[in-house]
């Protein structure tokens, strides 16, 4: 734990988070901590091509390096190794450890290498931090922050005070611009709340069925109507290959007299992510889009399984506490992934109150 220098110096740091979109978004608080620790820090990230567009939007990142992945051929791996050697990095921080990255880090000669002490690949690192993430004792973004702070201590840099959300701060007029764009494109009403609903799963997350989402929307509408408040306009979003899911849900909602609009696919991941800034509320399973919304500090509603490694605590969004709701099956459910055990009446009551409060406040509050 002895610092390298008596006086802190700016350092070139390479951070690896080369898995899925949601995992990468939950690394932004750690990236913010590293960037804010010293004005001279240069933060590079190693990410797959899929998440690179958002990495280029991140205010805490100076350089994006593409990872060819485990399937990359020998030439691609050699090019990556050469890039790592030429980067003059003082430190390598691997937030998710794999043997290939550990081996490349060791061969690159980066003098300080730190990773979680949870896989055999830890042998390639000078410093290992025991975390036991599968126990889900804290949010994933906090585990990432713990690793970043451990690295800063070893670099002799002060650990900055916790940065308050949003971890993706947008210009003041970006929300207004995104809302105007969607209003013009889809002929939307702006007097009512816009509840974005993302029913896709990204191929990994456990999510509600279309029937459940339709029932939830209907219950929210009914509760707000009973309270003499305006029901929201439901905007159905989708990821690549999920258009049929979103359009099917849109039809279910309109058939039950909910006001719903299908949002056509955006022009790439960055365009999609920025469009979420228009939302008054974002509802989804524990997917990448939910965590984009969290980084934007949007009000979010997440649906999670009760599985120990996938709980609402472990995959908590990194927005402010008062901006998030989370629901999962009861602990005594026959299956920890049986989402049918979620009480939609309870969820609808909390969501309708959430929307009513949000409508009474300015978005920036």
XYZ file of N, CA and C in Angstrom, residues 65-270:
618
model
N -9.442 2.112 -27.032
C -8.704 1.065 -27.737
C -9.648 -0.106 -27.944
N -9.739 -0.592 -29.181
C -10.651 -1.682 -29.493
C -10.020 -3.031 -29.159
N -10.819 -3.871 -28.511
C -10.396 -5.222 -28.177
C -10.972 -6.191 -29.210
N -10.146 -6.981 -29.884
C -10.676 -7.941 -30.860
C -11.423 -9.104 -30.215
N -11.295 -9.238 -28.883
C -12.000 -10.299 -28.184
C -11.283 -11.636 -28.271
N -11.825 -12.619 -27.570
C -11.211 -13.947 -27.550
C -11.179 -14.577 -28.929
N -12.122 -14.184 -29.797
C -12.188 -14.774 -31.133
C -11.258 -14.093 -32.128
N -10.616 -13.028 -31.720
C -9.692 -12.338 -32.622
C -8.514 -13.222 -32.990
N -8.067 -13.122 -34.238
C -6.972 -13.985 -34.687
C -5.641 -13.531 -34.103
N -4.601 -14.297 -34.388
C -3.283 -14.016 -33.802
C -2.766 -12.643 -34.208
N -3.055 -12.244 -35.438
C -2.603 -10.924 -35.896
C -3.264 -9.821 -35.081
N -4.574 -9.950 -34.846
C -5.291 -8.929 -34.071
C -4.769 -8.875 -32.639
N -4.497 -10.041 -32.047
C -3.976 -10.063 -30.677
C -2.576 -9.448 -30.619
N -1.777 -9.703 -31.642
C -0.431 -9.121 -31.692
C -0.499 -7.606 -31.837
N -1.444 -7.124 -32.621
C -1.607 -5.683 -32.777
C -2.027 -5.038 -31.452
N -2.906 -5.708 -30.731
C -3.331 -5.178 -29.435
C -2.159 -5.142 -28.467
N -1.373 -6.196 -28.430
C -0.210 -6.219 -27.543
C 0.749 -5.087 -27.890
N 0.981 -4.870 -29.180
C 1.880 -3.786 -29.595
C 1.328 -2.434 -29.163
N 0.006 -2.268 -29.274
C -0.611 -1.004 -28.853
C -0.454 -0.799 -27.351
N -0.611 -1.852 -26.575
C -0.456 -1.746 -25.129
C 0.983 -1.418 -24.754
N 1.930 -1.970 -25.471
C 3.344 -1.698 -25.186
C 3.704 -0.258 -25.526
N 3.128 0.264 -26.602
C 3.448 1.625 -27.040
C 2.695 2.694 -26.253
N 1.740 2.280 -25.445
C 0.905 3.246 -24.748
C 1.575 3.939 -23.579
N 2.747 3.455 -23.179
C 3.462 4.058 -22.044
C 2.563 4.137 -20.803
N 1.791 3.068 -20.572
C 0.883 3.055 -19.434
C 1.632 2.768 -18.147
N 1.278 3.518 -17.139
C 1.836 3.272 -15.807
C 1.066 2.168 -15.104
N -0.246 2.074 -15.386
C -1.071 1.124 -14.653
C -2.118 0.505 -15.568
N -2.427 -0.763 -15.280
C -3.503 -1.493 -15.936
C -4.522 -1.870 -14.870
N -5.750 -1.414 -15.036
C -6.834 -1.763 -14.124
C -7.837 -2.619 -14.885
N -7.931 -3.881 -14.514
C -8.856 -4.798 -15.167
C -10.062 -4.990 -14.254
N -11.203 -4.465 -14.677
C -12.408 -4.550 -13.855
C -13.066 -5.915 -13.960
N -12.860 -6.580 -15.089
C -13.357 -7.943 -15.271
C -12.202 -8.766 -15.824
N -11.728 -9.706 -15.035
C -10.481 -10.393 -15.348
C -10.713 -11.639 -16.193
N -9.910 -11.771 -17.251
C -9.896 -12.983 -18.067
C -8.438 -13.382 -18.305
N -8.184 -14.657 -18.549
C -6.799 -15.083 -18.782
C -6.131 -14.357 -19.947
N -6.866 -14.137 -21.040
C -6.260 -13.486 -22.209
C -5.786 -12.082 -21.884
N -6.626 -11.308 -21.189
C -6.241 -9.936 -20.858
C -5.102 -9.940 -19.833
N -5.174 -10.845 -18.860
C -4.084 -10.936 -17.894
C -2.754 -11.253 -18.566
N -2.788 -12.182 -19.513
C -1.591 -12.578 -20.253
C -1.065 -11.416 -21.089
N -1.955 -10.708 -21.774
C -1.527 -9.556 -22.562
C -0.953 -8.458 -21.674
N -1.582 -8.226 -20.520
C -1.073 -7.216 -19.599
C 0.310 -7.551 -19.106
N 0.513 -8.811 -18.779
C 1.834 -9.250 -18.294
C 2.879 -9.083 -19.392
N 2.536 -9.497 -20.618
C 3.486 -9.405 -21.731
C 3.742 -7.953 -22.135
N 2.790 -7.069 -21.867
C 2.964 -5.672 -22.266
C 3.995 -4.948 -21.423
N 4.262 -5.469 -20.244
C 5.243 -4.834 -19.367
C 4.726 -3.640 -18.602
N 3.414 -3.443 -18.560
C 2.857 -2.342 -17.764
C 3.264 -2.561 -16.311
N 3.923 -1.594 -15.682
C 4.560 -1.843 -14.378
C 3.615 -2.085 -13.213
N 2.400 -1.535 -13.267
C 1.449 -1.770 -12.179
C 0.169 -2.346 -12.772
N -0.209 -3.520 -12.292
C -1.397 -4.195 -12.825
C -2.261 -4.655 -11.656
N -3.543 -4.279 -11.697
C -4.453 -4.568 -10.597
C -5.745 -5.157 -11.143
N -6.260 -6.175 -10.439
C -7.489 -6.847 -10.868
C -8.151 -7.499 -9.666
N -9.422 -7.907 -9.806
C -10.062 -8.661 -8.726
C -9.373 -10.007 -8.528
N -9.323 -10.461 -7.300
C -8.684 -11.746 -6.972
C -9.733 -12.846 -6.966
N -10.378 -13.042 -8.119
C -11.479 -14.004 -8.160
C -11.285 -15.093 -9.209
N -10.314 -14.969 -10.077
C -10.079 -15.967 -11.117
C -8.600 -16.299 -11.164
N -8.299 -17.456 -11.760
C -6.893 -17.851 -11.783
C -6.040 -16.876 -12.577
N -6.671 -16.042 -13.427
C -5.917 -15.056 -14.194
C -5.250 -14.015 -13.312
N -5.608 -13.993 -12.022
C -4.995 -13.019 -11.114
C -3.486 -13.199 -10.997
N -2.978 -14.362 -11.401
C -1.524 -14.587 -11.301
C -0.739 -13.615 -12.169
N -1.390 -12.988 -13.148
C -0.689 -12.060 -14.039
C -0.621 -10.645 -13.466
N -1.165 -10.421 -12.280
C -1.272 -9.076 -11.717
C -0.422 -8.935 -10.466
N 0.139 -7.714 -10.303
C 0.904 -7.412 -9.090
C -0.005 -7.268 -7.876
N -1.178 -6.697 -8.086
C -2.085 -6.364 -6.993
C -3.446 -6.993 -7.263
N -3.985 -7.663 -6.255
C -5.275 -8.343 -6.392
C -6.158 -7.935 -5.231
N -7.386 -7.614 -5.548
C -8.348 -7.181 -4.535
C -9.455 -8.233 -4.425
N -9.609 -8.825 -3.255
C -10.658 -9.806 -3.034
C -12.006 -9.097 -2.920
N -12.964 -9.531 -3.710
C -14.266 -8.850 -3.723
C -15.468 -9.777 -3.506
N -15.438 -11.015 -3.994
C -16.564 -11.943 -3.848
C -17.853 -11.336 -4.418
N -17.792 -10.887 -5.651
C -18.938 -10.202 -6.246
C -20.185 -11.069 -6.293
N -20.018 -12.380 -6.455
C -21.188 -13.254 -6.578
C -22.054 -13.249 -5.326
N -21.527 -12.758 -4.223
C -22.333 -12.651 -3.005
C -23.295 -11.463 -3.058
N -23.078 -10.568 -4.014
C -23.979 -9.425 -4.236
C -24.199 -8.606 -2.968
N -23.113 -8.236 -2.321
C -23.215 -7.475 -1.080
C -23.232 -5.965 -1.303
N -22.935 -5.543 -2.528
C -22.969 -4.112 -2.863
C -23.187 -3.992 -4.363
N -23.497 -2.790 -4.861
C -23.709 -2.619 -6.306
C -22.440 -2.883 -7.120
N -22.639 -3.337 -8.334
C -21.524 -3.591 -9.237
C -20.679 -2.340 -9.435
N -21.308 -1.186 -9.570
C -20.515 0.033 -9.781
C -19.658 0.353 -8.565
N -20.107 -0.063 -7.370
C -19.306 0.173 -6.179
C -18.097 -0.770 -6.138
N -18.278 -2.018 -6.581
C -17.128 -2.914 -6.710
C -16.089 -2.305 -7.647
N -16.549 -1.734 -8.763
C -15.626 -1.090 -9.700
C -14.935 0.108 -9.057
N -15.703 0.892 -8.316
C -15.112 2.038 -7.611
C -14.059 1.589 -6.604
N -14.329 0.509 -5.904
C -13.361 0.002 -4.927
C -12.034 -0.332 -5.594
N -12.100 -0.938 -6.782
C -10.878 -1.258 -7.508
C -10.151 0.009 -7.956
N -10.906 0.979 -8.450
C -10.284 2.236 -8.881
C -9.608 2.937 -7.716
N -10.264 2.952 -6.573
C -9.692 3.615 -5.404
C -8.455 2.884 -4.903
N -8.460 1.559 -4.977
C -7.275 0.797 -4.590
C -6.093 1.134 -5.492
N -6.374 1.312 -6.783
C -5.312 1.683 -7.706
C -4.784 3.082 -7.400
N -5.682 4.024 -7.138
C -5.243 5.386 -6.839
C -4.331 5.424 -5.615
N -4.666 4.649 -4.603
C -3.821 4.598 -3.403
C -2.430 4.104 -3.766
N -2.353 3.094 -4.601
C -1.056 2.547 -4.987
C -0.276 3.489 -5.905
N -1.006 4.362 -6.605
C -0.343 5.375 -7.429
C 0.058 6.614 -6.627
N -0.334 6.641 -5.358
C -0.012 7.795 -4.529
C -0.894 8.988 -4.791
N -2.050 8.764 -5.385
C -2.973 9.854 -5.679
C -4.121 9.867 -4.674
N -4.626 11.042 -4.345
C -5.746 11.115 -3.407
C -7.021 10.554 -4.028
N -7.785 9.827 -3.221
C -9.078 9.330 -3.675
C -10.070 10.488 -3.620
N -10.647 10.872 -4.750
C -11.558 12.028 -4.742
C -12.846 11.721 -4.005
N -13.495 12.769 -3.552
C -14.810 12.596 -2.933
C -15.771 12.023 -3.958
N -16.753 11.297 -3.468
C -17.699 10.646 -4.358
C -18.375 11.668 -5.272
N -18.388 11.368 -6.545
C -19.030 12.237 -7.531
C -20.520 11.939 -7.548
N -21.335 12.952 -7.481
C -22.783 12.754 -7.519
C -23.239 12.540 -8.956
N -24.280 11.718 -9.165
C -24.829 11.562 -10.507
C -25.289 12.914 -11.056
N -25.313 13.059 -12.373
C -25.149 12.023 -13.391
C -23.683 11.739 -13.712
N -23.392 10.468 -13.996
C -22.048 10.095 -14.426
C -21.859 10.324 -15.925
N -22.964 10.559 -16.623
C -22.903 11.031 -18.007
C -23.622 12.374 -18.056
N -22.933 13.445 -17.693
C -23.571 14.768 -17.708
C -23.672 15.306 -19.132
N -24.874 15.595 -19.557
C -25.099 16.136 -20.893
C -25.278 17.649 -20.822
N -25.062 18.340 -21.932
C -25.328 19.785 -21.960
C -26.769 20.080 -21.563
N -27.001 21.236 -20.999
C -28.308 21.592 -20.464
C -29.427 21.471 -21.499
N -29.136 21.765 -22.747
C -30.197 21.783 -23.751
C -30.374 20.449 -24.481
N -29.608 19.415 -24.106
C -29.687 18.153 -24.839
C -31.034 17.473 -24.643
N -31.567 17.483 -23.423
C -32.881 16.882 -23.189
C -33.946 17.582 -24.043
N -33.895 18.900 -24.054
C -34.868 19.662 -24.838
C -34.746 19.326 -26.323
N -33.519 19.195 -26.796
C -33.295 18.881 -28.208
C -33.816 17.487 -28.543
N -33.567 16.522 -27.665
C -34.021 15.155 -27.919
C -35.544 15.063 -27.885
N -36.158 15.762 -26.954
C -37.624 15.748 -26.891
C -38.233 16.393 -28.142
N -37.647 17.477 -28.582
C -38.169 18.147 -29.767
C -38.033 17.247 -31.001
N -36.897 16.539 -31.076
C -36.667 15.652 -32.214
C -37.714 14.542 -32.250
N -37.978 13.899 -31.112
C -38.971 12.830 -31.067
C -40.383 13.372 -31.291
N -40.653 14.537 -30.738
C -41.970 15.163 -30.939
C -42.236 15.378 -32.425
N -41.240 15.915 -33.124
C -41.412 16.184 -34.547
C -41.486 14.891 -35.359
N -40.649 13.920 -35.010
C -40.594 12.670 -35.765
C -41.867 11.843 -35.604
N -42.392 11.780 -34.369
C -43.499 10.872 -34.064
C -44.805 11.597 -33.747
N -44.791 12.917 -33.853
C -45.988 13.722 -33.581
C -46.522 13.444 -32.171
N -45.670 13.649 -31.187
C -45.997 13.317 -29.802
C -46.553 14.509 -29.042
N -47.346 14.214 -28.030
C -47.828 15.233 -27.102
C -46.755 15.464 -26.036
N -46.494 16.706 -25.720
C -45.479 17.025 -24.721
C -46.079 17.401 -23.372
N -47.414 17.490 -23.297
C -48.045 17.895 -22.038
C -48.073 16.767 -21.017
N -47.891 15.541 -21.472
C -47.943 14.389 -20.579
C -46.556 13.800 -20.388
N -46.407 13.033 -19.327
C -45.129 12.371 -19.075
C -44.846 11.346 -20.164
N -43.574 11.213 -20.494
C -43.146 10.207 -21.456
C -42.497 9.061 -20.691
N -43.156 7.904 -20.678
C -42.619 6.715 -20.020
C -42.041 5.793 -21.090
N -40.723 5.717 -21.141
C -40.066 4.816 -22.085
C -40.118 3.402 -21.506
N -40.524 2.446 -22.334
C -40.614 1.059 -21.888
C -39.808 0.203 -22.855
N -38.792 -0.473 -22.310
C -37.879 -1.283 -23.129
C -38.071 -2.742 -22.739
N -38.795 -3.478 -23.590
C -39.152 -4.861 -23.248
C -38.110 -5.877 -23.683
N -37.104 -5.457 -24.440
C -36.072 -6.386 -24.890
C -35.164 -6.805 -23.754
N -34.428 -7.872 -23.980
C -33.559 -8.402 -22.929
C -32.090 -8.378 -23.301
N -31.775 -7.998 -24.539
C -30.380 -8.026 -24.954
C -29.816 -9.429 -25.032
N -30.677 -10.431 -24.940
C -30.231 -11.820 -25.037
C -29.709 -12.411 -23.753
N -29.713 -11.632 -22.647
C -29.135 -12.170 -21.415
C -30.019 -11.931 -20.197
N -30.571 -10.734 -20.062
C -31.300 -10.404 -18.835
C -32.657 -11.094 -18.793
N -33.050 -11.507 -17.587
C -34.402 -11.996 -17.369
C -35.320 -10.785 -17.324
N -36.460 -10.855 -18.015
C -37.317 -9.685 -18.115
C -38.774 -10.104 -17.957
N -39.654 -9.138 -17.810
C -41.080 -9.420 -17.809
C -41.523 -9.861 -19.204
N -42.632 -10.582 -19.279
C -43.211 -10.937 -20.565
C -43.961 -9.739 -21.125
N -44.320 -9.820 -22.402
C -45.112 -8.750 -23.002
C -46.462 -8.621 -22.298
N -47.036 -9.756 -21.907
C -48.309 -9.721 -21.190
C -48.173 -8.976 -19.871
N -47.077 -9.212 -19.171
C -46.857 -8.523 -17.897
C -46.660 -7.030 -18.099
N -45.881 -6.664 -19.113
C -45.654 -5.235 -19.354
C -46.957 -4.539 -19.745
N -47.772 -5.200 -20.559
C -49.047 -4.613 -20.944
C -49.948 -4.455 -19.723
N -49.977 -5.471 -18.869
C -50.778 -5.395 -17.652
C -50.279 -4.273 -16.747
N -48.971 -4.159 -16.616
C -48.384 -3.114 -15.781
C -48.789 -1.732 -16.283
N -48.659 -1.506 -17.587
C -49.011 -0.198 -18.153
C -50.483 0.113 -17.909
N -51.337 -0.886 -18.094
C -52.763 -0.669 -17.863
C -53.069 -0.320 -16.422
N -52.391 -0.981 -15.496
C -52.605 -0.704 -14.075
C -52.103 0.692 -13.703
N -50.969 1.105 -14.272
C -50.456 2.455 -14.018
C -51.447 3.492 -14.548
N -51.916 3.282 -15.773
C -52.891 4.207 -16.358
C -54.125 4.325 -15.471
N -54.638 3.183 -15.012
C -55.860 3.183 -14.207
C -55.662 3.924 -12.897
N -54.541 3.708 -12.245
C -54.285 4.373 -10.957
C -54.172 5.884 -11.134
N -53.487 6.319 -12.178
C -53.344 7.761 -12.387
C -54.682 8.388 -12.761
N -55.459 7.680 -13.546
C -56.783 8.196 -13.912
C -57.678 8.322 -12.683
N -57.638 7.314 -11.801
C -58.413 7.366 -10.558
C -57.990 8.548 -9.700
N -56.706 8.885 -9.740
C -56.191 10.007 -8.955
C -56.362 11.338 -9.682
N -57.095 11.306 -10.796
C -57.332 12.497 -11.620
C -56.026 13.124 -12.102
N -55.082 12.241 -12.407
C -53.810 12.665 -12.986
C -53.713 12.072 -14.389
N -52.932 12.701 -15.229
C -52.805 12.247 -16.617
C -51.971 10.976 -16.697
N -52.482 9.994 -17.426
C -51.693 8.791 -17.704
C -50.534 9.168 -18.628
N -49.447 8.411 -18.570
C -48.303 8.765 -19.415
C -48.512 8.361 -20.866
N -47.683 8.897 -21.725
C -47.546 8.408 -23.084
C -46.448 7.358 -23.044
N -46.772 6.134 -23.484
C -45.815 5.029 -23.445
C -45.025 4.987 -24.743
N -43.710 5.105 -24.649
C -42.837 5.042 -25.816
C -42.085 3.710 -25.766
N -42.294 2.876 -26.786
C -41.721 1.532 -26.810
C -40.409 1.544 -27.585
N -39.307 1.317 -26.892
C -37.988 1.341 -27.510
C -37.493 -0.089 -27.747
N -36.445 -0.200 -28.548
C -35.930 -1.536 -28.869
C -34.449 -1.457 -29.205
N -33.780 -2.586 -29.003
C -32.407 -2.731 -29.437
C -32.361 -3.455 -30.773
N -31.151 -3.728 -31.281
C -31.027 -4.435 -32.565
C -31.747 -5.788 -32.517
N -32.580 -6.042 -33.519
C -33.288 -7.302 -33.599
C -34.491 -7.427 -32.690
N -34.845 -6.339 -31.982
C -35.958 -6.396 -31.035
C -37.188 -5.610 -31.516
N -37.179 -5.224 -32.787
C -38.278 -4.422 -33.313
C -39.620 -5.136 -33.189
N -39.649 -6.446 -33.487
C -40.905 -7.183 -33.422
C -41.465 -7.205 -31.999
N -40.577 -7.333 -31.013
C -41.014 -7.322 -29.614
C -41.658 -5.992 -29.257
N -41.003 -4.903 -29.643
C -41.521 -3.573 -29.303
C -42.831 -3.271 -30.031
N -42.921 -3.650 -31.296
C -44.158 -3.375 -32.034
C -45.301 -4.235 -31.509
N -45.007 -5.467 -31.119
C -46.053 -6.326 -30.557
C -46.582 -5.756 -29.244
N -45.678 -5.244 -28.411
C -46.108 -4.647 -27.152
C -46.904 -3.369 -27.409
N -46.465 -2.589 -28.388
C -47.193 -1.361 -28.723
C -48.629 -1.693 -29.121
N -48.822 -2.742 -29.900
C -50.169 -3.128 -30.307
C -51.003 -3.559 -29.102
N -50.386 -4.323 -28.189
C -51.112 -4.736 -26.983
C -51.577 -3.516 -26.187
N -50.719 -2.530 -26.076
C -51.073 -1.345 -25.296
C -52.187 -0.545 -25.979
N -52.065 -0.350 -27.265
C -53.112 0.414 -27.957
C -54.442 -0.345 -27.957
N -54.390 -1.681 -28.025
C -55.615 -2.481 -27.973
C -56.337 -2.345 -26.637
N -55.567 -2.041 -25.584
C -56.200 -1.879 -24.266
C -56.433 -0.396 -23.947
N -56.319 0.452 -24.967
C -56.594 1.891 -24.854
C -55.537 2.663 -24.074
N -54.351 2.105 -23.955
C -53.217 2.896 -23.462
C -52.637 3.668 -24.644
N -52.179 4.881 -24.398
C -51.566 5.680 -25.454
C -50.109 5.254 -25.609
N -49.809 4.612 -26.716
C -48.474 4.053 -26.919
C -47.981 4.349 -28.329
N -46.661 4.514 -28.432
C -46.018 4.811 -29.716
C -44.759 3.961 -29.821
N -44.569 3.323 -30.952
C -43.334 2.589 -31.228
C -42.259 3.567 -31.683
N -41.101 3.515 -31.034
C -39.978 4.364 -31.418
C -39.086 3.562 -32.365
N -39.007 3.928 -33.634
C -38.183 3.170 -34.579
C -36.724 3.138 -34.135
N -35.972 2.129 -34.572
C -34.552 2.046 -34.216
C -33.812 3.330 -34.553
N -32.899 3.723 -33.674
C -32.099 4.925 -33.891
C -30.912 4.611 -34.796
N -30.198 5.646 -35.155
C -29.037 5.494 -36.037
C -27.792 5.153 -35.221
N -27.753 3.940 -34.704
C -26.595 3.496 -33.946
C -26.771 3.662 -32.455
N -25.820 3.114 -31.695
C -25.915 3.064 -30.240
C -25.881 4.451 -29.612
N -25.036 5.340 -30.114
C -24.953 6.678 -29.541
C -26.260 7.440 -29.709
